[in-house]
Amino acid sequence: MIDEIPKQYNPKETEDKWYKFWEESNFFAAKPNPAKKPFTIVIPPPNVTGILHMGHALNNTIQDILIRYQRMQGKETLWMPGTDHAGIATQNVVEKAIAKEGLKRQDLGREKFIQRVWLWKEQYGSTIIRQLKKLGASCDWPRERFTMDEEYSKAVKNAFVILWRKGLIYQDDKIINWCPRCQTALSDEEAPHRELQGNLYYLRYPLKDNPQECVVVATTRPETLLGDTAVAVNPKDKRYKKLIGKILILPLINREIKVIADSIVDMKFGTGAVKVTPSHDPNDYSLGKKHRLEFINVMHPDGKMNEFAGDYKDMDRFEAREVILEDLKEKKLLEKVEPHPLSAGHCYRCHTIIEPYLSRQWFVKMASLAKPAIEAVKKGKIKFHPQRWTKVYLNWMENIQDWCISRQIWWGHRIPIWYCLDCKKNTASVETPLKCDECGCVNIKQDEDVLDTWFSSWLWPFATFKNKEDLKYFYPTSTLVTAPEIIFFWVARMIMAGLEFQKDIPFKDVYIHGTVRDIEGKKMSKSLGNIIDPLEITNEYGCDALRFSLISITAQGQDVYLSKERFEQGRNFANKIWNASRFILMNLDTSVIKTDLCVFFKKEDLSLVNRWILSRFYSTLKSVEKYLDNYQFNEAANLLYGFFWHEFCDWYLELIKSEIKNPHNQVVMYKILEKFLRALHPFMPFITEEIWQKLPHEGSSIMLTAWPHLQENIIEPKIENIMEEALEIITNIRNMRLGLEIPPQADNVSVKISVPDKNKRAVLESAANHIKNLARLNKVEILGEYKRAEREFSSVFKDKHITIPLSGVIDIEKHQEKISLKIAKAESDIKLKEKMLSDKNFLKRAPQEIVEKEREKLNNLKDEVQKLKGVKDGLR
RNA sequence: GGGCGGUUGGCGCAAUUGGUUAGCGCGCCUGAUUUACAUUCAGGAGGUUUACAGGUUCAAGUCCUGUACCGCCCACCA
């Protein structure tokens, strides 16, 4: 039966099978269990419109590793899944879909359109969830939430009403980011600035008194001149002092505007005179308020010019710009044009250039919400990994602006504000009110706008829990795993919401992983066509390969540069595991391995090689645990990789090959493989399950086994010493192989190499190879005996000796010298430190922390010297 | 304008609180094959010693100061 195991690992056949098994067996389910500690992660809910990309793959692999690892550590683990309704994005997608039928959303009307969106969601909204399952994500799927679920919507309204009652929500006219394509307001975070190559246009505004004389203003957006209601100069600017208060004639539409003075104007920029368009620029807006200027909005919400734009009515804003420039040129009012780099906001959904636009929107006052959220991070209740993001977070929070939360779209949580059409009062309410609170009339109407999608996402860590019992047990959640792009959008706001609505932090740790980029460092995006599809990789190399490769090349928090070839490493590793396991299975005597391992240990009669590999394995495990606790996933993965491939396979299995039936060897190789599979399971869940199931095992699935801990009865201090000894011997064998040198003038000096153990065929083989190589490299002829032995390794090696023509063996003297130097230096330092620590003055004056630190340093130094001495001895 | 990250062999990246001979993967070169695995094994070349210039230290890729280049984020530069 074992012979039927194929030579190559075939992930396709196994992955779906085991995922189905896990899911159907309810292994992912979590419920409050007082006997266990909880470990909770809430998934960053992907958009319902989402299609799995590498960012998701990385993000969810990390979460799955944490969840599976903690589950094996005996925690009650909940990974809460769900999706986000993604207001604008989803609305755009559905609008595109109905456009194929020749329809606009206005043709359908609000209610019917929303029905269509729901329909779309039913049909396509689970794509991303199916894809996450392909990744092996062990989410508690029956708990899946959607940010528009009934209960969730109620939580959103609740949050709104609470803030409203606290007076933290207000409506105001402000210049906001307006996307003319999506026709909605956006928050500052949703309108990221991008560099553009623009122009600086110098325009002449003639004086009313003397049309020959002009004030030249510089602008990047000449079309806004139609809405100008002043020109501002700096009061200190000598050039313009006499013009302050004068009247200018606005070109093209011949409106009269005044020259005003304000110190905000930078004299060095442009001409020092600036046109003021209070309705189309945030700076000008505040100037307008300050100087009581007229506010003239010249644009329709769709970016076309309106009736105030005179002849330019109905032109698109950029078309109008061109025409206006032409007209100005004709009238000789365009002095010059200079190229000028500028940055403009872009809609984060459709990338259209944002129009700063004056409109009436809803805002949340953020200052009081930010305060406790700043505290929580400063006091270390919430920790960022890597730490450097703390600063980014704090910097944003400390300069936080009020949050524009109203969106002029249809898909989303409608703002729970009701207006009374009679008494004009408005009120917020979770339930639909029957009549006006103030005047008692029934003539009431709900606000037309919906809330920013992030106004629902910020409640995610707690609004996803349906009952109090769960909330109490699983909240605060343990770790949030996410990308740097959404620290402001989401992470910061969740912290504020958690503290505001739950009076507790939403999570203890935030792990920010890097951005996945292509091999040239560009962000992967559809438009660039540089996408590597995770599902394609899964198909070709297997999901485990995808996960492992991704993790092993992602250094903590650094961006990842990907190319398809990178996944070969993971695939090769999976195949290596497969074949090593195949080899072990073929040679495993199941009656032997039932014997308890520790019996051998107590007798201390395991061979050196066995003790060595066990010692290596346990120290590997220890480090892996340390790295996982530290969010250093790549280190953990690479350690397991290196141990398995280059120590367990290349050395251990080769060394025991000839005595593979020896019961000690049987037990050790079986135990290590079985435990290694468990340790690797969080990283490569499928292949580990597949092999584990083939091995003799207890329990129904590897994912329910315990993380392989050190066993006290195996690693006794005594035994550990012996293992060190074993390690030394193996190391020396390595050194021997690596250190062989043939001096160029080598003659017939013979050196005998003898290998201490009798099962060293592999070592001798490689030694022979090496010698051959060296001889060839140094153009040394291989002499008699050895040459003949080339085809007869086995017989030559039988007496465990080979005679070769070379002199030097291992040149370690230099190294030893270096180490001796270091030891001497360290020892003198120890003396210094000891002196310092016995100095009464120092102890009296230095702060306690410093003294402690010095003590620690001293101890470290002592350890270091011990280590160095050990190394030195090891080289002898 | 402010902040952050990066600069280590041909390429992509590691290196815990300063401490063994600076590692790994890919690529390259040489060799091995009655083999668990060619998605393999053994070995080798390749770092003028970690962008540059100083400094601290017994010890610096790691800490400090400065410079250069690359990338990212934030900001109301019309």
mmCIF file of N, CA and C in Angstrom, chain A residues 56 98 145 187 403 526 679:
data_model
loop_
_atom_site.group_PDB
_atom_site.id
_atom_site.type_symbol
_atom_site.label_atom_id
_atom_site.label_comp_id
_atom_site.label_asym_id
_atom_site.label_seq_id
_atom_site.Cartn_x
_atom_site.Cartn_y
_atom_site.Cartn_z
ATOM 1 N N HIS A 56 -4.540 39.931 -0.044
ATOM 2 C CA HIS A 56 -5.433 39.084 0.749
ATOM 3 C C HIS A 56 -4.716 37.812 1.167
ATOM 4 N N ILE A 98 -25.919 47.461 -14.642
ATOM 5 C CA ILE A 98 -27.214 47.852 -15.219
ATOM 6 C C ILE A 98 -27.026 48.749 -16.434
ATOM 7 N N ARG A 145 -20.363 37.473 8.892
ATOM 8 C CA ARG A 145 -21.184 38.682 8.985
ATOM 9 C C ARG A 145 -21.016 39.530 7.744
ATOM 10 N N SER A 187 -14.300 61.439 2.477
ATOM 11 C CA SER A 187 -13.493 61.920 3.597
ATOM 12 C C SER A 187 -12.086 62.232 3.088
ATOM 13 N N TRP A 403 -14.589 64.249 10.770
ATOM 14 C CA TRP A 403 -14.778 63.189 9.770
ATOM 15 C C TRP A 403 -16.087 63.428 9.010
ATOM 16 N N LYS A 526 -4.670 45.809 -11.212
ATOM 17 C CA LYS A 526 -5.244 45.320 -12.455
ATOM 18 C C LYS A 526 -4.806 46.178 -13.626
ATOM 19 N N ALA A 679 4.310 21.135 14.049
ATOM 20 C CA ALA A 679 4.851 22.492 14.136
ATOM 21 C C ALA A 679 4.678 23.235 12.816
#
